[in-house]
């Protein structure tokens, strides 16, 4: 573990020791005081502020006593010099079993009050003290006061610097709290598909042999798996001085997204293999949750007061980090959990592109009531299919299975795994649009089947799935119109289970909390964005491939992937008369302000993680589209214009910046200001430069949320 004390010069250490005298000492102290940072390498933090309580966090590190429980002291005061203590707890135990991380719930506090706190550890007669932390409780219920907070997400550490956090500190705003929307850590050590090479900012596991090895050769990386792996992520990220300073100054309200466990996860299932193998990983999920609960200042066990026993906090499938906060008369904040209960992505990553997802009967039922023009579209030969199990197609099936086996083995499956998958997928109704291409590519053009007189159905290929074991056409770049139709049928057939994002208990809490809220503003925190991100390429005549002249969802890992549920949820809010609802979200590494089904939603950019424009560019290049290609121009170069043209409710889009959003909640309106820095600046460490340089790189955009709309202020 990196020890900052060892890297100080002797002179720096002397200065640091002298600086601690400004903390002051109570009359009963007889031990000397020194700089505590060597023993508190992650500094301290606070979270989940309520009118009468807050959760305080610290981690102590004494390598000479690594296997022992350690005793800490916690002081809480209404004054920065600690002359007026409201709590002096001298018997706090930092358990070795929890990596010496401690959460303390402090109760009996006054509402809307600033408190100062510090932890200390005595070793060999020397008192070692943390920096001073500052936190603030929430206003009392009914207090007619404005509320101001910031929200942000996605802080990849590798090769990147937290200039956005530095800018927030530079602004020196009087914030009540900070909402962090997930991806507080990233579970991988250098996934080249989206992470930087590292440079001076890397993550190294203390037990690399316990991690999951991913990729090969130059693309090889490790993914956290063991408890020590996940702890290493938090310990490394929290060594950043800018992040420490933000935690020292403001209380945080935090939820998780996917990278706290595994990229694009759902429940306890990872997606690295893209459907090649089962990735249900319960032990890994529990390890990820334990590290999160050890290092994040929240209390899911509803502790009365004192140290929070992490062992008592529920784990998957009984996890509960969704919770709500009341900030006076004007704000009810609902913090939701998008990952723990949601179903799989609607299109399986291992789906056979030719497999028919909706046969003629289901497709006909889905189209009932649609205009004749829409029905006519699905009568095209493109949607024709046959049952490949019919005896007349025995040779066809043999060729298809052979092609499947070849592709599956090329993707890394064993003979047995490939045969099992082929038996699962290459059967029943198959789309001629896809299988006729396979026959031609395999040298069996004579086997192509005529579409005349064949039934019409919807296959995965019609939704953008073109290859086995791939995120394209399953989690990303999905054909919108066919996907929406498929999703609606699945939703109806499953009584909503196919898109049950929240699960029954969270859904009941969500409905009840919103229905009872009398606050002026009801704000919902969702780790993933509700802004519809659509590329409408239907009228782009310079795109010659007709399969590309369609509407695409960029990502169906976010709420676009559950379009029926999203629409039902937002329309239910309106039908129930829930006024001044506003969704706050992140995950997608871009800034958006939009109105979805009449409900405003704001999406924060990443603090550091690769921008959506950067990631889309990599995806298009990987698919063979050069920067000069029309598709690349619409989807990447001019992404913001394409998104705005494709979604009438999109008021603001910035797809290539990092930053955060500051929200001012008032009685008659809410103001939201995006503070943005170009993504190209992320590899520069502005903490070592003059502050004016960083200020000059940032731009701000303010929007007014009022009367269920968002407009520039």
XYZ file of C-alpha atoms in Angstrom:
713
model
C 0.000 0.000 0.000
C 1.335 3.445 -0.937
C 2.299 5.391 2.171
C 2.414 9.144 1.539
C 4.495 9.753 4.671
C 7.466 7.835 3.232
C 7.546 10.152 0.224
C 7.767 13.349 2.213
C 11.053 15.058 2.792
C 12.106 15.560 6.390
C 11.305 19.266 6.120
C 7.800 18.560 4.804
C 7.179 16.217 7.707
C 8.239 18.861 10.225
C 5.923 21.416 8.624
C 3.060 18.920 8.641
C 3.597 18.153 12.333
C 3.549 21.821 13.205
C 0.344 22.334 11.243
C -1.594 19.997 13.496
C -1.405 22.425 16.413
C -4.142 24.478 14.748
C -6.617 21.727 15.591
C -6.430 22.565 19.261
C -6.414 20.162 22.212
C -8.858 19.598 25.032
C -7.655 20.075 28.575
C -7.355 16.356 29.309
C -4.945 15.641 26.445
C -1.401 14.842 27.519
C -0.039 13.125 24.406
C 1.738 14.989 21.646
C -0.014 15.520 18.328
C 1.401 14.749 14.867
C 0.261 14.773 11.261
C -2.168 11.894 11.019
C -2.129 11.444 7.253
C 0.261 8.458 7.249
C -2.301 6.600 9.346
C -5.338 7.947 7.476
C -4.348 7.589 3.799
C -7.948 7.981 2.573
C -8.681 10.986 4.852
C -12.337 11.065 6.040
C -15.860 11.525 4.713
C -19.483 12.044 5.691
C -22.754 10.988 4.135
C -26.516 10.528 4.278
C -27.238 13.793 6.123
C -30.632 14.023 7.796
C -32.064 16.731 10.080
C -30.768 15.017 13.216
C -28.021 12.655 12.047
C -25.131 12.026 9.678
C -22.799 9.108 8.965
C -19.071 9.762 9.415
C -16.346 7.584 7.871
C -12.641 6.971 8.262
C -10.060 4.276 7.667
C -6.918 3.912 9.758
C -3.822 2.095 8.514
C -1.041 0.914 10.831
C 1.049 -1.648 8.959
C 2.761 -2.743 12.173
C -0.635 -3.775 13.563
C -2.372 -4.863 10.380
C -3.985 -7.922 11.980
C -5.165 -6.106 15.112
C -8.310 -4.141 15.852
C -7.402 -0.506 16.472
C -8.945 2.069 18.810
C -9.910 5.483 17.480
C -11.307 8.665 18.912
C -14.013 10.714 17.191
C -14.669 14.357 18.012
C -17.605 16.314 16.615
C -17.997 20.042 17.213
C -20.039 23.036 16.145
C -16.814 25.040 15.918
C -13.809 24.467 13.679
C -11.380 24.762 16.589
C -13.279 22.001 18.475
C -13.808 24.254 21.476
C -17.447 23.173 21.672
C -17.747 19.388 21.397
C -21.112 17.708 20.857
C -19.513 14.243 20.752
C -16.254 12.880 22.073
C -16.188 9.140 21.497
C -12.880 7.653 22.654
C -13.609 3.939 22.310
C -14.307 3.556 18.625
C -12.993 0.265 17.231
C -11.624 -0.084 13.710
C -11.920 -3.792 12.979
C -9.221 -5.612 11.056
C -12.023 -7.732 9.585
C -13.312 -4.593 7.849
C -9.889 -3.366 6.692
C -9.969 -0.894 9.595
C -12.692 1.154 7.889
C -15.254 2.638 10.274
C -18.686 4.194 9.801
C -20.289 6.032 12.711
C -23.842 7.285 12.800
C -23.965 10.449 14.856
C -27.458 11.328 16.119
C -29.088 14.034 18.226
C -27.835 16.786 15.945
C -29.537 20.087 15.149
C -31.099 20.612 11.733
C -29.420 22.682 8.984
C -26.266 22.993 11.079
C -22.617 22.786 10.063
C -20.501 20.399 12.133
C -16.773 19.758 12.187
C -15.290 16.371 12.934
C -11.972 14.564 13.180
C -10.668 11.143 14.094
C -7.459 10.386 15.958
C -5.335 7.310 16.588
C -2.800 7.020 19.360
C 0.301 4.987 18.642
C 3.366 4.741 20.861
C 2.252 7.741 22.898
C 1.704 9.861 19.818
C -1.711 11.204 18.851
C -2.234 11.065 15.099
C -5.144 13.109 13.795
C -7.027 13.308 10.531
C -7.636 16.512 8.706
C -10.744 18.359 9.875
C -13.918 17.342 8.082
C -16.982 19.510 7.657
C -20.534 18.291 7.222
C -24.041 19.713 7.345
C -27.367 18.291 8.470
C -30.561 18.632 6.463
C -33.181 21.276 7.233
C -36.143 20.162 9.288
C -39.286 18.957 7.587
C -41.393 21.913 6.542
C -38.610 24.500 6.733
C -39.106 27.047 3.977
C -35.499 27.213 2.796
C -33.770 26.874 -0.580
C -31.508 23.861 -1.097
C -28.331 23.744 -3.138
C -26.395 20.631 -4.119
C -24.225 19.151 -6.852
C -24.523 15.834 -8.623
C -21.939 13.862 -10.571
C -20.967 10.357 -11.650
C -18.292 8.101 -13.142
C -14.791 8.816 -11.818
C -12.416 6.438 -13.574
C -8.998 6.788 -11.928
C -6.657 5.151 -14.412
C -4.658 7.678 -16.438
C -7.068 10.489 -15.529
C -7.187 13.380 -13.074
C -10.069 14.737 -11.049
C -10.005 18.255 -12.473
C -13.780 18.468 -12.141
C -13.597 17.943 -8.390
C -10.836 20.553 -8.224
C -13.087 23.010 -10.046
C -15.955 22.364 -7.626
C -13.633 23.184 -4.741
C -12.419 26.260 -6.587
C -15.992 27.525 -6.933
C -16.326 27.319 -3.136
C -20.111 26.989 -3.314
C -22.249 26.730 -0.205
C -23.674 23.272 -0.964
C -25.918 21.243 1.301
C -24.647 17.931 -0.100
C -23.320 16.120 -3.179
C -25.185 13.318 -4.926
C -22.942 10.727 -6.557
C -24.833 8.636 -9.077
C -22.595 5.589 -9.329
C -19.366 4.245 -10.818
C -17.512 5.610 -7.819
C -14.846 3.045 -8.681
C -14.121 1.028 -11.825
C -13.528 -2.655 -11.294
C -10.896 -3.111 -14.012
C -7.171 -2.319 -14.032
C -6.933 -1.157 -17.649
C -9.659 -2.344 -19.988
C -8.409 -0.896 -23.292
C -11.945 -0.779 -24.694
C -12.604 2.322 -22.580
C -9.793 2.991 -20.101
C -6.552 4.919 -20.555
C -3.194 3.223 -20.517
C -2.494 4.392 -17.003
C 0.686 6.416 -16.842
C 1.093 7.666 -13.285
C -2.503 6.826 -12.352
C -2.942 3.085 -12.095
C -4.761 0.557 -9.957
C -2.774 -2.433 -8.730
C -4.281 -5.301 -6.798
C -2.457 -6.501 -3.698
C -3.655 -10.015 -4.600
C -3.648 -10.086 -8.411
C -3.908 -13.868 -8.390
C -7.401 -13.518 -6.897
C -8.657 -11.261 -9.707
C -10.379 -12.252 -12.949
C -8.026 -12.269 -15.925
C -9.583 -10.680 -18.989
C -8.349 -10.224 -22.546
C -5.092 -11.485 -24.004
C -1.725 -10.046 -24.974
C -1.626 -6.264 -25.103
C -5.341 -6.110 -24.286
C -5.009 -8.170 -21.102
C -6.304 -6.670 -17.863
C -7.632 -7.750 -14.482
C -11.105 -7.316 -13.047
C -11.753 -7.176 -9.316
C -13.068 -10.417 -7.901
C -11.984 -10.949 -4.299
C -12.820 -8.725 -1.354
C -9.230 -7.472 -1.253
C -9.454 -6.572 -4.962
C -12.542 -4.439 -4.421
C -11.070 -2.824 -1.319
C -7.973 -1.910 -3.327
C -10.156 0.029 -5.756
C -11.593 2.263 -3.041
C -8.282 2.669 -1.250
C -6.568 3.766 -4.454
C -9.278 6.159 -5.629
C -9.532 7.765 -2.195
C -5.819 8.646 -2.194
C -6.620 11.403 -4.686
C -6.266 14.711 -2.901
C -9.036 16.469 -4.852
C -11.570 13.760 -4.055
C -10.451 13.748 -0.426
C -10.940 17.497 -0.201
C -14.478 17.307 -1.600
C -15.358 14.586 0.916
C -13.791 16.636 3.705
C -15.970 19.577 2.825
C -19.387 18.183 1.823
C -21.570 15.248 2.863
C -22.277 12.776 0.047
C -25.423 10.841 -0.856
C -24.246 7.895 -2.967
C -25.790 5.103 -4.969
C -24.048 2.502 -7.100
C -24.264 1.699 -10.780
C -22.474 -1.157 -12.551
C -18.717 -0.653 -12.136
C -18.867 -0.969 -8.359
C -19.474 -4.630 -9.260
C -19.073 -5.341 -12.989
C -19.593 -3.462 -16.264
C -23.175 -3.551 -17.593
C -24.171 -5.978 -14.838
C -27.663 -6.952 -13.769
C -28.346 -8.498 -10.355
C -25.332 -10.761 -9.680
C -24.539 -11.383 -13.348
C -21.552 -9.940 -15.227
C -21.299 -9.430 -18.989
C -17.593 -9.761 -19.885
C -18.254 -12.953 -21.866
C -21.152 -11.449 -23.841
C -23.206 -14.586 -23.426
C -20.517 -17.138 -24.260
C -20.747 -18.544 -20.736
C -22.847 -18.114 -17.621
C -21.470 -15.219 -15.550
C -23.617 -15.508 -12.448
C -21.144 -14.512 -9.715
C -22.813 -14.389 -6.318
C -19.619 -14.470 -4.226
C -18.087 -11.739 -6.358
C -21.241 -9.654 -5.990
C -21.101 -10.033 -2.208
C -17.426 -9.007 -2.180
C -18.248 -5.908 -4.207
C -21.109 -5.004 -1.892
C -19.026 -5.475 1.255
C -16.269 -3.170 0.019
C -18.873 -0.583 -1.012
C -20.543 -0.725 2.393
C -17.182 -0.545 4.188
C -15.950 2.509 2.279
C -19.119 4.507 1.541
C -20.640 6.598 4.375
C -24.201 5.318 4.399
C -26.229 3.229 6.820
C -28.408 0.561 5.241
C -28.861 -1.239 8.581
C -30.710 1.768 10.064
C -28.399 1.951 13.063
C -29.807 3.888 16.004
C -26.477 5.533 16.813
C -22.799 4.687 17.079
C -20.641 2.445 14.922
C -22.439 0.906 11.941
C -21.941 -2.852 11.890
C -21.285 -3.615 8.240
C -21.936 -7.303 8.927
C -25.558 -6.426 9.695
C -26.111 -4.600 6.419
C -28.085 -6.811 4.004
C -26.483 -8.352 0.929
C -27.825 -9.432 -2.431
C -30.534 -10.536 -3.067
C -31.766 -8.664 0.016
C -29.679 -5.561 -0.599
C -31.392 -2.269 0.091
C -29.536 0.910 -0.739
C -32.595 2.707 -2.122
C -33.684 5.377 0.334
C -35.178 8.866 0.499
C -34.260 12.206 2.042
C -36.366 15.206 2.979
C -34.800 18.645 2.741
C -37.314 21.016 4.213
C -40.502 22.047 2.458
C -39.148 22.104 -1.062
C -37.211 18.885 -1.705
C -37.914 15.170 -1.446
C -35.001 13.162 -2.846
C -35.539 9.515 -3.835
C -32.334 7.531 -4.375
C -33.065 4.436 -6.464
C -31.140 1.244 -7.219
C -31.149 0.416 -10.950
C -28.868 -2.639 -10.864
C -29.774 -4.971 -8.001
C -33.209 -6.158 -9.095
C -33.444 -5.481 -12.816
C -33.795 -8.282 -15.387
C -31.308 -9.105 -18.130
C -31.017 -6.975 -21.241
C -33.972 -7.784 -23.493
C -31.790 -8.982 -26.364
C -29.398 -11.679 -25.121
C -25.763 -11.105 -26.042
C -25.618 -14.688 -27.322
C -28.831 -14.387 -29.341
C -28.621 -16.013 -32.762
C -29.295 -13.157 -35.187
C -31.538 -15.355 -37.314
C -33.702 -16.551 -34.438
C -37.267 -15.269 -34.699
C -38.223 -13.441 -31.503
C -41.839 -12.719 -32.545
C -43.527 -15.217 -34.853
C -46.407 -14.380 -37.178
C -49.017 -14.744 -34.428
C -47.245 -12.504 -31.909
C -46.242 -9.988 -34.549
C -49.804 -9.802 -35.838
C -51.136 -9.204 -32.335
C -48.504 -6.525 -31.728
C -49.468 -4.715 -34.927
C -53.198 -4.774 -34.232
C -54.453 -1.232 -34.156
C -51.373 0.119 -35.931
C -51.821 2.167 -39.128
C -51.904 0.202 -42.367
C -48.624 1.808 -43.427
C -46.876 0.305 -40.401
C -48.422 -3.105 -41.000
C -47.304 -2.976 -44.612
C -43.674 -2.509 -43.573
C -43.688 -5.886 -41.883
C -45.051 -7.608 -44.955
C -41.756 -7.038 -46.775
C -39.619 -10.028 -47.715
C -37.122 -8.855 -45.123
C -39.360 -10.305 -42.384
C -40.013 -13.704 -43.992
C -39.039 -16.805 -42.024
C -39.206 -20.602 -42.115
C -39.090 -23.341 -39.502
C -35.633 -24.784 -40.020
C -36.676 -27.985 -38.193
C -38.993 -28.945 -41.048
C -37.698 -32.051 -42.818
C -37.477 -30.168 -46.110
C -34.753 -27.974 -44.615
C -32.532 -30.703 -43.146
C -29.554 -29.757 -45.310
C -30.117 -26.072 -44.628
C -30.046 -26.687 -40.895
C -26.862 -28.710 -41.188
C -25.121 -25.865 -43.024
C -26.379 -23.295 -40.518
C -25.212 -25.351 -37.564
C -21.813 -25.845 -39.197
C -21.464 -22.112 -39.719
C -22.549 -21.482 -36.138
C -20.015 -23.964 -34.752
C -17.243 -22.335 -36.742
C -18.136 -18.839 -35.518
C -18.600 -19.967 -31.914
C -15.227 -21.692 -31.776
C -13.584 -18.660 -33.364
C -15.090 -16.646 -30.501
C -13.317 -18.870 -27.978
C -15.851 -21.572 -27.154
C -14.767 -25.192 -26.820
C -16.208 -27.819 -29.158
C -18.633 -28.926 -26.458
C -19.687 -25.362 -25.591
C -20.189 -24.492 -29.257
C -22.266 -27.630 -29.857
C -24.439 -26.864 -26.833
C -25.046 -23.298 -28.036
C -25.776 -24.447 -31.583
C -28.386 -26.881 -30.308
C -29.965 -24.108 -28.242
C -30.153 -21.476 -30.963
C -30.075 -22.986 -34.480
C -33.557 -24.397 -34.507
C -37.197 -23.462 -35.077
C -38.171 -20.249 -36.867
C -35.251 -18.489 -38.558
C -35.278 -15.281 -40.590
C -34.469 -15.629 -44.265
C -32.998 -12.124 -44.196
C -30.161 -13.547 -42.082
C -29.813 -17.221 -43.030
C -29.749 -16.566 -46.762
C -26.692 -14.381 -46.156
C -25.108 -17.249 -44.219
C -25.750 -19.684 -47.083
C -24.134 -17.312 -49.550
C -21.106 -16.604 -47.355
C -20.617 -20.340 -46.701
C -20.584 -21.162 -50.411
C -24.100 -22.632 -50.509
C -25.886 -19.926 -52.458
C -28.066 -22.597 -54.065
C -29.660 -23.229 -50.650
C -31.082 -19.736 -50.405
C -34.819 -19.845 -49.685
C -37.380 -17.693 -51.493
C -39.459 -15.405 -49.283
C -42.691 -15.748 -51.253
C -45.610 -17.211 -49.303
C -43.565 -17.483 -46.104
C -44.855 -16.147 -42.779
C -43.562 -12.841 -41.426
C -41.896 -12.422 -38.074
C -39.394 -10.335 -36.147
C -35.877 -11.738 -35.615
C -32.982 -10.459 -33.548
C -31.275 -9.467 -36.812
C -34.096 -6.997 -37.389
C -33.176 -5.301 -34.106
C -29.526 -4.879 -35.069
C -28.006 -8.193 -33.958
C -25.559 -9.212 -36.680
C -23.048 -11.427 -34.883
C -22.767 -13.968 -32.083
C -21.587 -12.904 -28.614
C -21.550 -9.179 -29.261
C -22.701 -6.029 -27.496
C -23.779 -4.443 -30.799
C -27.433 -5.201 -31.344
C -27.858 -6.378 -27.771
C -26.661 -3.710 -25.323
C -25.653 -0.976 -27.771
C -26.747 0.329 -31.193
C -30.157 -1.348 -31.320
C -32.798 -0.593 -33.977
C -35.327 1.489 -32.069
C -38.634 0.787 -33.789
C -38.365 -3.004 -33.954
C -36.877 -3.119 -30.454
C -39.743 -1.059 -29.010
C -42.258 -3.414 -30.627
C -40.448 -6.486 -29.296
C -40.158 -4.947 -25.815
C -43.879 -4.127 -25.669
C -44.844 -7.713 -26.541
C -42.434 -9.148 -23.967
C -43.759 -6.724 -21.364
C -47.344 -7.804 -21.980
C -46.566 -11.536 -22.087
C -44.577 -11.364 -18.843
C -46.990 -9.035 -17.022
C -44.212 -6.469 -16.831
C -41.515 -8.784 -15.451
C -39.340 -8.395 -18.558
C -38.773 -4.734 -17.656
C -39.188 -4.827 -13.871
C -36.279 -2.501 -13.176
C -36.967 -1.840 -9.496
C -38.314 -5.181 -8.302
C -41.550 -5.394 -6.261
C -40.284 -4.011 -2.943
C -38.452 -1.029 -4.391
C -41.367 -0.320 -6.726
C -43.771 -0.279 -3.774
C -41.460 2.081 -1.868
C -41.108 4.289 -4.949
C -44.860 4.551 -5.498
C -45.687 5.144 -1.841
C -42.947 7.705 -1.263
C -43.929 9.752 -4.290
C -47.643 9.569 -3.543
C -47.133 10.825 0.018
C -44.552 13.512 -0.755
C -45.903 17.015 -0.246
C -42.598 18.753 -0.955
C -42.520 21.238 -3.812
C -39.984 19.173 -5.771
C -39.792 15.407 -6.032
C -36.367 14.509 -7.428
C -35.505 10.942 -8.380
C -31.886 9.798 -8.466
C -31.280 7.102 -11.080
C -27.776 5.875 -11.816
C -28.577 5.571 -15.550
C -29.950 8.229 -17.875
C -33.613 8.616 -18.824
C -32.825 10.887 -21.776
C -33.639 9.005 -24.983
C -30.429 8.804 -27.018
C -31.540 8.166 -30.584
C -29.711 8.296 -33.896
C -32.377 8.876 -36.556
C -30.685 8.004 -39.848
C -33.839 7.259 -41.835
C -33.579 10.289 -44.113
C -29.795 10.289 -44.534
C -29.487 9.727 -48.281
C -25.683 9.741 -48.162
C -25.815 6.466 -46.193
C -26.040 3.858 -48.926
C -26.566 0.787 -46.751
C -30.368 0.547 -46.283
C -29.935 -1.448 -43.051
C -28.379 1.675 -41.521
C -31.109 4.072 -42.582
C -33.129 3.450 -39.433
C -33.544 4.833 -35.933
C -31.096 3.439 -33.387
C -30.849 3.574 -29.606
C -27.227 4.192 -28.694
C -27.433 2.306 -25.390
C -30.067 -0.082 -24.090
C -28.113 -0.673 -20.888
C -29.774 2.530 -19.650
C -33.505 3.313 -19.492
C -33.842 3.161 -23.295
C -33.425 -0.588 -22.809
C -36.704 -0.746 -20.885
C -38.852 1.530 -23.074
C -42.220 0.179 -21.975
C -41.436 0.465 -18.268
C -39.961 3.929 -18.740
C -43.102 5.136 -20.495
C -45.427 3.530 -17.952
C -43.466 5.003 -15.036
C -43.366 8.542 -16.398
C -46.994 8.556 -17.521
C -48.069 7.155 -14.145
C -46.407 10.111 -12.417
C -48.459 12.478 -14.535
C -51.660 10.484 -14.093
C -51.233 10.472 -10.308
C -50.780 14.212 -10.281
C -47.161 14.156 -9.082
C -46.052 17.728 -9.734
C -42.518 19.039 -10.170
C -40.915 15.647 -10.679
C -37.308 15.773 -11.872
C -34.957 12.878 -12.630
C -31.216 13.169 -11.962
C -29.006 10.599 -13.641
C -25.537 9.718 -14.893
C -23.661 6.682 -16.304
C -23.603 7.664 -19.990
C -20.586 10.042 -19.711
C -22.354 13.003 -21.298
C -24.486 16.006 -20.361
C -28.177 16.053 -21.238
C -31.261 18.044 -20.335
C -34.484 16.681 -21.747
C -38.197 16.299 -21.188
C -39.300 12.663 -21.447
C -43.046 11.970 -21.562
C -43.607 15.383 -20.009
C -41.139 14.802 -17.142
C -37.850 16.773 -16.980
C -34.610 14.847 -16.626
C -30.990 15.954 -16.181
C -27.950 13.797 -16.884
C -24.513 14.605 -15.487
C -21.305 13.966 -17.423
C -18.552 11.782 -16.012
C -16.015 13.261 -13.653
C -13.295 11.607 -15.747
C -14.586 8.531 -17.583
C -14.281 8.439 -21.384
C -16.923 10.643 -23.004
C -19.772 9.113 -24.958
C -18.361 10.675 -28.147
C -14.993 9.054 -27.512
C -16.568 5.660 -26.818
C -18.882 5.869 -29.837
C -15.911 6.762 -32.001
C -14.031 3.672 -30.869
C -17.093 1.527 -31.562
C -17.584 2.920 -35.082
C -13.902 2.521 -35.918
C -14.047 -1.051 -34.660
C -17.030 -1.671 -36.929
C -15.035 -0.470 -39.939
C -16.374 3.079 -40.346
C -13.657 5.662 -40.904
C -14.009 9.226 -39.545
C -14.935 10.438 -43.035
C -17.819 8.000 -43.433
C -21.334 9.487 -43.268
C -22.355 7.124 -40.464
C -19.340 8.209 -38.414
C -20.221 11.848 -39.051
C -23.794 11.511 -37.831
C -23.068 9.189 -34.890
C -19.801 10.706 -33.662
C -18.595 13.972 -35.198
C -22.029 15.604 -35.124
C -23.475 13.463 -32.348
C -25.117 16.313 -30.438
C -26.998 17.536 -33.527
C -28.081 14.010 -34.436
C -29.371 13.384 -30.916
C -31.250 16.695 -30.788
C -32.774 16.147 -34.219
C -33.863 12.662 -33.159
C -35.431 13.565 -29.798
C -37.730 16.573 -29.764
C -37.552 16.678 -25.962
C -33.761 17.053 -25.842
C -32.968 20.620 -24.766
C -29.206 20.331 -24.248
C -26.508 17.862 -25.220
C -22.750 17.842 -24.730
C -21.217 14.497 -25.612
C -17.536 15.326 -25.162
C -17.015 17.029 -21.808
C -16.453 16.094 -18.190
C -17.788 17.914 -15.156
C -20.712 18.147 -12.738
C -24.060 19.866 -12.241
C -25.014 22.315 -9.486
C -28.723 22.417 -8.620
C -30.507 25.249 -6.807
C -33.931 24.235 -5.494
C -36.335 27.089 -4.915
C -40.023 27.375 -4.148
C -41.027 28.341 -7.690
C -38.238 26.907 -9.874
C -35.081 24.835 -9.972
C -31.890 26.050 -11.615
C -29.344 23.549 -12.921
C -25.873 24.647 -14.010
C -23.597 22.306 -15.945
C -19.898 22.999 -15.292
C -17.973 21.402 -18.159
C -14.360 20.897 -19.225
C -13.336 19.332 -22.566
C -12.631 15.621 -22.267
C -9.217 16.199 -23.838
C -8.080 17.806 -20.573
C -8.598 14.696 -18.448
C -4.996 13.470 -18.678
C -3.629 16.777 -17.346
C -3.108 17.269 -13.637
C -4.325 20.804 -12.974
C -3.644 20.501 -9.254
C -0.026 21.307 -10.086
C -0.907 24.418 -12.100
C -2.147 27.904 -11.419
C -5.856 27.847 -10.586
C -6.675 30.339 -13.315
C -5.646 27.798 -15.967
C -8.315 25.376 -14.788
C -10.924 28.117 -14.498
C -10.298 29.132 -18.110
C -10.941 25.586 -19.330
C -14.424 25.364 -17.811
C -17.664 26.574 -19.355
C -21.065 26.739 -17.668
C -24.623 26.334 -18.966
C -27.617 27.129 -16.753
C -31.146 25.820 -17.266
C -34.425 26.623 -15.568
C -36.756 23.765 -14.646
C -40.314 24.999 -14.271
C -43.809 23.879 -15.224
C -42.564 20.436 -16.319
C -40.168 21.954 -18.826
C -36.463 22.776 -19.130
C -35.247 25.939 -20.829
C -31.993 27.938 -20.874
C -31.904 30.406 -18.002
